[in-house]
mmCIF file of N, CA and C in Angstrom:
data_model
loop_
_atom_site.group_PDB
_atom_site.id
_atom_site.type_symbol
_atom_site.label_atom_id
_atom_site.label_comp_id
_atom_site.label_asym_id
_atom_site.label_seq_id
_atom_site.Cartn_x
_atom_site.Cartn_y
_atom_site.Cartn_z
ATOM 1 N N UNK A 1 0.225 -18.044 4.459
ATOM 2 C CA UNK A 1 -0.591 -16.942 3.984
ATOM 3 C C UNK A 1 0.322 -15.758 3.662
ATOM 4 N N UNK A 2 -0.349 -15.051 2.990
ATOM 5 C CA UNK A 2 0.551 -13.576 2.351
ATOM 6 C C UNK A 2 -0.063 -12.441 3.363
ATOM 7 N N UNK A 3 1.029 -11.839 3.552
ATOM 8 C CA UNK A 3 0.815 -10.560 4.306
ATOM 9 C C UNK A 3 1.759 -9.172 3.950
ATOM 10 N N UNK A 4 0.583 -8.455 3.576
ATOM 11 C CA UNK A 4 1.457 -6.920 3.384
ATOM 12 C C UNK A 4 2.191 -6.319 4.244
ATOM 13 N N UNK A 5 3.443 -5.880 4.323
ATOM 14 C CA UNK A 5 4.382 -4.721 5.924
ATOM 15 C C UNK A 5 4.543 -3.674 4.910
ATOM 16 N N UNK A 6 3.458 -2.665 4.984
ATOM 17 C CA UNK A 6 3.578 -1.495 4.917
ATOM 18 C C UNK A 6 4.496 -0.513 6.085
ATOM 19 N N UNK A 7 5.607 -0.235 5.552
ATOM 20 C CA UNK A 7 6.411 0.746 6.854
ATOM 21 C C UNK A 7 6.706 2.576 6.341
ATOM 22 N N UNK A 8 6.143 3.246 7.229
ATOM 23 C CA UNK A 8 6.264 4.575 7.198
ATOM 24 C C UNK A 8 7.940 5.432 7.837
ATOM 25 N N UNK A 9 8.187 5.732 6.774
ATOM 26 C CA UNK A 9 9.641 6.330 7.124
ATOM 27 C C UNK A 9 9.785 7.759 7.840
ATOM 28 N N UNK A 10 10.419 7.273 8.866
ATOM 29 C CA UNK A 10 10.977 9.187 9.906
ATOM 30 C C UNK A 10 11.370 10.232 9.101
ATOM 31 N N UNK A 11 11.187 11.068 8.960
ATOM 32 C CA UNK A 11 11.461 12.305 7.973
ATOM 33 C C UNK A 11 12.948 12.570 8.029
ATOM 34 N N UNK A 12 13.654 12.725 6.920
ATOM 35 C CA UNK A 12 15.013 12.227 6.143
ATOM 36 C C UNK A 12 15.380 11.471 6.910
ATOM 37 N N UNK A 13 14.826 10.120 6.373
ATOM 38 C CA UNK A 13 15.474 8.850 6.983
ATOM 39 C C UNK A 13 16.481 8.197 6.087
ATOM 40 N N UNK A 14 17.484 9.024 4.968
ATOM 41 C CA UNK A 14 18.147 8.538 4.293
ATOM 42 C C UNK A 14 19.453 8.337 4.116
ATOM 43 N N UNK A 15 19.924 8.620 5.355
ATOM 44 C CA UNK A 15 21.319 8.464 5.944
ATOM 45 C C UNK A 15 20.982 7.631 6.673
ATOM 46 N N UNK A 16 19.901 7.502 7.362
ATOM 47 C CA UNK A 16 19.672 5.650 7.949
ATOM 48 C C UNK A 16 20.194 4.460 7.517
ATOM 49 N N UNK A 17 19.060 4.999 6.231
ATOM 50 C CA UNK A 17 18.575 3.959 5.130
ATOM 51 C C UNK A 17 20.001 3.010 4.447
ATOM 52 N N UNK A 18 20.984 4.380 4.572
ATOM 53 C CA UNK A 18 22.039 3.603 3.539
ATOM 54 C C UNK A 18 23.249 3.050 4.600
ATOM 55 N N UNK A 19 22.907 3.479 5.851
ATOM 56 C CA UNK A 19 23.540 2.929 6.976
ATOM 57 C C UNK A 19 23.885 1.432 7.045
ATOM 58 N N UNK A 20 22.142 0.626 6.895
ATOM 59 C CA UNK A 20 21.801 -0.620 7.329
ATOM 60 C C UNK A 20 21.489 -1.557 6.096
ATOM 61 N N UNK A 21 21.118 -0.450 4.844
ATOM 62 C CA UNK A 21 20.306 -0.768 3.695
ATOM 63 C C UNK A 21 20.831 -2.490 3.318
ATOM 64 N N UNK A 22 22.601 -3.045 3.429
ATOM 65 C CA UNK A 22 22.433 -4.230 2.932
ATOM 66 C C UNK A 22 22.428 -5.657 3.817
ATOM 67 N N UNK A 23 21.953 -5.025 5.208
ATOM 68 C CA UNK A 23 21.559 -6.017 6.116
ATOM 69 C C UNK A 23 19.857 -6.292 5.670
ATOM 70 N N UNK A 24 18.975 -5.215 5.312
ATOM 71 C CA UNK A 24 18.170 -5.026 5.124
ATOM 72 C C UNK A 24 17.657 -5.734 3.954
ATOM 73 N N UNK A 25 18.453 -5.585 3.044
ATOM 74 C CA UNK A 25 18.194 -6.447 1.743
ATOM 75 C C UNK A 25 18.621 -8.122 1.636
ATOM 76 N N UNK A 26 19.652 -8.252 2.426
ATOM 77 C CA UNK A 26 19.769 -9.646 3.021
ATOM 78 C C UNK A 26 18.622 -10.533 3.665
ATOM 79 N N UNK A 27 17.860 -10.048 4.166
ATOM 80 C CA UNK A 27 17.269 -10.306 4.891
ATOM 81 C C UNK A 27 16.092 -10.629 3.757
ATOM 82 N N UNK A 28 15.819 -9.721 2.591
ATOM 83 C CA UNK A 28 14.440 -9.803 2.033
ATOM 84 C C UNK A 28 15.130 -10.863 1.213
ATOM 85 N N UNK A 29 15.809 -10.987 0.836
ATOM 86 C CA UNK A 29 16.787 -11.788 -0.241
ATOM 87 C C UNK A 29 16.795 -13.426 0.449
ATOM 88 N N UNK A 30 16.481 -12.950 1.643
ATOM 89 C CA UNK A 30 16.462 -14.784 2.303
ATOM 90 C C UNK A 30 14.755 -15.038 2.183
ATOM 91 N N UNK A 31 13.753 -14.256 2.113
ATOM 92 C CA UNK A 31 12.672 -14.572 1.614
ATOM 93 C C UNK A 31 12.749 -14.975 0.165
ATOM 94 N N UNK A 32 13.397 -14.057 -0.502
ATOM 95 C CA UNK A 32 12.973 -14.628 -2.129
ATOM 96 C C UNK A 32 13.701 -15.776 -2.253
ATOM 97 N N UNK A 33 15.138 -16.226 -1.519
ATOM 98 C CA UNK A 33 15.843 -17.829 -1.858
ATOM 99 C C UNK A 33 14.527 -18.579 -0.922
ATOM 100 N N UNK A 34 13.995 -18.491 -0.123
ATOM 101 C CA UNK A 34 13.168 -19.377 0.265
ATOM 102 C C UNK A 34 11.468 -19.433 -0.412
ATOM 103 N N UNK A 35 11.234 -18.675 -1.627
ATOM 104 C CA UNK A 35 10.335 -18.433 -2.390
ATOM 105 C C UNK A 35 9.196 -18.215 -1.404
ATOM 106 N N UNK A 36 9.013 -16.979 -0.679
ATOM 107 C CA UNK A 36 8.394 -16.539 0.173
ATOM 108 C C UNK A 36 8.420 -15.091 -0.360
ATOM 109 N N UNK A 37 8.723 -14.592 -1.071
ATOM 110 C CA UNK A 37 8.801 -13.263 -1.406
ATOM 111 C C UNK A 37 7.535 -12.857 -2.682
ATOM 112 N N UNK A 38 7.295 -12.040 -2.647
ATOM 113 C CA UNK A 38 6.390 -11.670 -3.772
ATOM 114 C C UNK A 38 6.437 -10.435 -4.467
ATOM 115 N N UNK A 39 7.145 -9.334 -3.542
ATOM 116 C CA UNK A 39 7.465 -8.292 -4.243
ATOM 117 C C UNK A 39 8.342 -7.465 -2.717
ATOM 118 N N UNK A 40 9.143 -6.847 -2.807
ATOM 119 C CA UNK A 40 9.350 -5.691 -1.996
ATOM 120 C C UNK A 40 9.947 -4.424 -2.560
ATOM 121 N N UNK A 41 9.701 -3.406 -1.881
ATOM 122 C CA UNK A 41 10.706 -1.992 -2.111
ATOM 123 C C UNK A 41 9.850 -0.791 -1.841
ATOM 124 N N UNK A 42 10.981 0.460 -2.182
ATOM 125 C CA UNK A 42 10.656 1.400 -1.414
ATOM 126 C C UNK A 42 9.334 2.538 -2.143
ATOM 127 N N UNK A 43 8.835 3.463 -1.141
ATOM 128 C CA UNK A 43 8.266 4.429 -1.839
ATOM 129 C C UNK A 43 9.347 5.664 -2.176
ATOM 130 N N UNK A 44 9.630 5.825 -3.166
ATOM 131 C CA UNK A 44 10.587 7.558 -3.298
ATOM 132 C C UNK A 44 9.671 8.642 -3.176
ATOM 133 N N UNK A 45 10.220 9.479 -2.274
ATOM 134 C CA UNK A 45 10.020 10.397 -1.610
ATOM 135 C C UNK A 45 8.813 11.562 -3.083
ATOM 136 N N UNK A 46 10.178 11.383 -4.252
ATOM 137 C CA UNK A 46 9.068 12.435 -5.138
ATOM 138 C C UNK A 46 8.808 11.349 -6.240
ATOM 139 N N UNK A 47 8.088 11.855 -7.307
ATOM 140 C CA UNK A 47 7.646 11.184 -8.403
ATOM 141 C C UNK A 47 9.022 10.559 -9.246
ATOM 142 N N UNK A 48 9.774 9.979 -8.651
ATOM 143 C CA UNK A 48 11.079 9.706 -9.676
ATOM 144 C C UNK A 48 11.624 8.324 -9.175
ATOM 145 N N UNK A 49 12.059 7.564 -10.168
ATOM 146 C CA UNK A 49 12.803 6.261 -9.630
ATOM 147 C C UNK A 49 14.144 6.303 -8.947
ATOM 148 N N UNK A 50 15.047 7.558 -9.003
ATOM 149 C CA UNK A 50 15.824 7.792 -7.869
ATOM 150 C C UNK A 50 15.364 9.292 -7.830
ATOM 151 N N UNK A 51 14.848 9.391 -6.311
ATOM 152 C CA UNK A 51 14.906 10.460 -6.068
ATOM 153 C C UNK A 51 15.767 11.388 -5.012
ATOM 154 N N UNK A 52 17.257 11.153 -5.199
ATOM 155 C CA UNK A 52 18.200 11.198 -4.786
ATOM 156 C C UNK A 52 18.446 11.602 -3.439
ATOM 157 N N UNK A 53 18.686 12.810 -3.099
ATOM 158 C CA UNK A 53 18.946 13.351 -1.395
ATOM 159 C C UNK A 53 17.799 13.372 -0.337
ATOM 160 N N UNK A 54 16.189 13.458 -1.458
ATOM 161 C CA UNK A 54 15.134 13.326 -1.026
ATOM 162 C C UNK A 54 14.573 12.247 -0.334
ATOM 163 N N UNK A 55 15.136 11.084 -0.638
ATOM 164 C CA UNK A 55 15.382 9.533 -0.502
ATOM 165 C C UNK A 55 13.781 9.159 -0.563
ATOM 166 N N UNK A 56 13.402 8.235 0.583
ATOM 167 C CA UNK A 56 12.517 7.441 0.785
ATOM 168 C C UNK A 56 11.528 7.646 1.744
ATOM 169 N N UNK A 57 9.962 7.361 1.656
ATOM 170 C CA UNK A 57 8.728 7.822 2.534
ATOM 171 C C UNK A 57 8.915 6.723 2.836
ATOM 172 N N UNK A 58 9.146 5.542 2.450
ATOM 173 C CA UNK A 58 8.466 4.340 3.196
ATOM 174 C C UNK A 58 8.750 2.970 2.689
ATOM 175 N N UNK A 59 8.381 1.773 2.868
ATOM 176 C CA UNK A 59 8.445 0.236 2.592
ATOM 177 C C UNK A 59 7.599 -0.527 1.966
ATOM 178 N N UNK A 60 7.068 -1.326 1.105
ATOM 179 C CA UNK A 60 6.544 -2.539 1.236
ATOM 180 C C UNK A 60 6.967 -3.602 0.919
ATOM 181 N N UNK A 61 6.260 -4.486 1.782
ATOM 182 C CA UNK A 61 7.238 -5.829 1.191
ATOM 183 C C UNK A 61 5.931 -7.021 1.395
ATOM 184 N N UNK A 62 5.722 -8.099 0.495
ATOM 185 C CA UNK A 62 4.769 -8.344 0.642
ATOM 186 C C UNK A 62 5.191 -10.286 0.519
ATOM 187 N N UNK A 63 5.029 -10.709 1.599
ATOM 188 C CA UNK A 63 5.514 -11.904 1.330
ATOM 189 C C UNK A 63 4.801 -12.924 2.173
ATOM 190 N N UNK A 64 5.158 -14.488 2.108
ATOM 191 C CA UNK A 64 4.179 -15.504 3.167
ATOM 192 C C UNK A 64 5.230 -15.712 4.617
ATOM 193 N N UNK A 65 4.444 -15.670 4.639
ATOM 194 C CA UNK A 65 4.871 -16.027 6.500
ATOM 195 C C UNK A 65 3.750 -17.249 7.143
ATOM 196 N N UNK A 66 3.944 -17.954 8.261
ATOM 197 C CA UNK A 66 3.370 -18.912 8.443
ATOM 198 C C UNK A 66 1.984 -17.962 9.392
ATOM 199 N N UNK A 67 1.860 -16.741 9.961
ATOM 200 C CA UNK A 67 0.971 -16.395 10.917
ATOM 201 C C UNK A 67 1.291 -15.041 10.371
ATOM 202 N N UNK A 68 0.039 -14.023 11.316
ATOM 203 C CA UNK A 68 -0.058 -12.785 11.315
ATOM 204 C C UNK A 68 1.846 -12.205 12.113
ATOM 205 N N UNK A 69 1.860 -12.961 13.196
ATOM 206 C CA UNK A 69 2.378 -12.912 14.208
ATOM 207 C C UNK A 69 3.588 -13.100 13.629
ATOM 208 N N UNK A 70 3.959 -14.519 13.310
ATOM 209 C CA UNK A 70 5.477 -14.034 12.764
ATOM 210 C C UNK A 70 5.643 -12.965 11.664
ATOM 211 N N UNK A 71 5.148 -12.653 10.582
ATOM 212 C CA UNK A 71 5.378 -11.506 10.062
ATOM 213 C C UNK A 71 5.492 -10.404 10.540
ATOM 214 N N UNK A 72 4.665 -10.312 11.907
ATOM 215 C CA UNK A 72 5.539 -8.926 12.553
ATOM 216 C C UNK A 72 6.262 -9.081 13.445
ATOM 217 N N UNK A 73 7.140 -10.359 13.772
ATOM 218 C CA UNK A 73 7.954 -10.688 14.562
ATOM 219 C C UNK A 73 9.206 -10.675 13.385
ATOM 220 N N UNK A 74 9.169 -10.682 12.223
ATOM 221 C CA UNK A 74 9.819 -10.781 11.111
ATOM 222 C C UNK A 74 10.466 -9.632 11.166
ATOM 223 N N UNK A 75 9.767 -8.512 10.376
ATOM 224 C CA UNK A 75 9.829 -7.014 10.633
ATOM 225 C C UNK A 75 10.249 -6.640 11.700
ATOM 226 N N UNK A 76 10.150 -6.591 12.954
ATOM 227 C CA UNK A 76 10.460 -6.248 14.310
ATOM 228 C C UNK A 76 11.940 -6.481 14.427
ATOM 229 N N UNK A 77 12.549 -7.392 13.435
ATOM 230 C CA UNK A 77 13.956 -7.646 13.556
ATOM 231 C C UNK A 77 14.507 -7.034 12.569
ATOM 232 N N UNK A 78 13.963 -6.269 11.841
ATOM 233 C CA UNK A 78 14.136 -5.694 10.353
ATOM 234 C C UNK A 78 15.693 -4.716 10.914
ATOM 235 N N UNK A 79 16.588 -4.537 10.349
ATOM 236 C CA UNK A 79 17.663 -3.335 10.853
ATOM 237 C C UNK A 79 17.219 -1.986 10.159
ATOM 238 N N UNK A 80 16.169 -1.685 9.458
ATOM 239 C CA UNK A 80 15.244 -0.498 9.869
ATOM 240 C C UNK A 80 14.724 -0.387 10.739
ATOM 241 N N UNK A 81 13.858 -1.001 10.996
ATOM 242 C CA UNK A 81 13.485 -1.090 12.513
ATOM 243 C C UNK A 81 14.315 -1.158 13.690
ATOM 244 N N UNK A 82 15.608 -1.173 13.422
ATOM 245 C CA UNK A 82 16.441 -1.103 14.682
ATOM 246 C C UNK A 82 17.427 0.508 14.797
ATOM 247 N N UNK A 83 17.164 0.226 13.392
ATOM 248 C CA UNK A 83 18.152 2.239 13.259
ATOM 249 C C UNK A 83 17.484 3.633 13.490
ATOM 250 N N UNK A 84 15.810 3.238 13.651
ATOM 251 C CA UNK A 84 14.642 3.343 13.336
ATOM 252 C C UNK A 84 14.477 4.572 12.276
ATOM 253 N N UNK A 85 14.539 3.970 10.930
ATOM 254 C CA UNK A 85 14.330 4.560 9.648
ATOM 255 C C UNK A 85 12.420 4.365 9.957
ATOM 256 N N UNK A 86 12.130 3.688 10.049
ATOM 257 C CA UNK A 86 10.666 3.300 10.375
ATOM 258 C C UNK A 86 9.597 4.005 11.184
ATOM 259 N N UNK A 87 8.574 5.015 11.206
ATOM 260 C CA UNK A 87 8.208 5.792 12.446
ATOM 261 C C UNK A 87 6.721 4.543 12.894
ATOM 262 N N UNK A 88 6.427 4.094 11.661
ATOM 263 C CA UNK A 88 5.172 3.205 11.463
ATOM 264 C C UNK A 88 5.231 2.035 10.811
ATOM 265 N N UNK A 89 4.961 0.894 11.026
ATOM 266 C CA UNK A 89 4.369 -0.544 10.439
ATOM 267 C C UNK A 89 3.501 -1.084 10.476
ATOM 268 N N UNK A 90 2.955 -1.209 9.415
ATOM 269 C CA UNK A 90 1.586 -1.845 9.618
ATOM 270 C C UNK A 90 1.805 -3.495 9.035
ATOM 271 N N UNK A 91 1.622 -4.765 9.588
ATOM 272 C CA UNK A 91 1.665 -5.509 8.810
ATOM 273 C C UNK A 91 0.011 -6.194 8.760
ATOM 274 N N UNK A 92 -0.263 -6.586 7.822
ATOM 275 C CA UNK A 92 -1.733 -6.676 6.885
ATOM 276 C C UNK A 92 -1.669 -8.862 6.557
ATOM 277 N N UNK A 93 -2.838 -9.050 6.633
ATOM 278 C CA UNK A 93 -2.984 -10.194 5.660
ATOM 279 C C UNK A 93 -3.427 -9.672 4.127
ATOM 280 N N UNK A 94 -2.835 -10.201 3.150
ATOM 281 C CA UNK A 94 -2.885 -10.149 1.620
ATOM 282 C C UNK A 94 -3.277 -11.312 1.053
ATOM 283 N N UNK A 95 -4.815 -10.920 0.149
ATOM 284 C CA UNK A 95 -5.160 -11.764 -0.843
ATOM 285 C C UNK A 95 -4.447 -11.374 -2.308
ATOM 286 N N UNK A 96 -3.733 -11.928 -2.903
ATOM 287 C CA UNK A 96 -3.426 -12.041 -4.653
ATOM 288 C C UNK A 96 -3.807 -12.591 -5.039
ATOM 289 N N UNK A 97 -4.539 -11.741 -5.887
ATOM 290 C CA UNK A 97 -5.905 -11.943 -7.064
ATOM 291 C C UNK A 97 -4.710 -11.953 -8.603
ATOM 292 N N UNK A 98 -4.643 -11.278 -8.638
ATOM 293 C CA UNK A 98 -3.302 -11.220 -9.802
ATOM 294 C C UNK A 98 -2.022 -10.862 -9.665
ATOM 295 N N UNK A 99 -1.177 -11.031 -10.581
ATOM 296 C CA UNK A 99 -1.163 -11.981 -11.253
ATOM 297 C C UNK A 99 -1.386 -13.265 -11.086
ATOM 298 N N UNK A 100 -2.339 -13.869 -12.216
ATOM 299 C CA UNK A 100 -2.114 -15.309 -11.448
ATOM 300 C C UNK A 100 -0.977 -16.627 -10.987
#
């Protein structure tokens, strides 16, 4: 099943972010080689695709996992979650309706 991890970022969490950022992407990158991925990335802080010193509010990443449970056992190992760039996670079950 698909499940949304919505994650809420600590206020200037962007010296975190670039701390851990390519353990972090490793990690989503082993979802998409295992075609488990469906989309991930960040929210920028303002209306801009880099919004530079301002960095990042937050996460999503939206992918299958076999349970509710491992997906947030997934996340829980996230190295945001360990630097804690993260103040909040929510992880969600997801229906995709589209694309088909």
């Amino acid at each position: 099943m698909l499940y949304a991890i919505n994650a809420e970022d600590v206020p200037n969490s962007l010296e975190k972010r670039i701390l851990v950022r390519s353990e972090h992407l490793t990690r989503i990158k082993g979802l998409q080689e295992a075609g488990r991925l469906i989309l991930a990335g960040p929210y920028p802080a303002i209306d801009s695709q880099d919004p530079g010193p301002l960095g990042f509010s937050g996460s999503l990443i939206v992918a299958e996992f076999e349970s509710l449970e491992a997906a947030q056992a997934w996340i829980n190992e996230d190295p945001y979650v360990s630097v804690g760039v993260y103040q909040r996670v929510t992880v969600k079950p997801f229906k995709k309706v589209l694309p088909e």
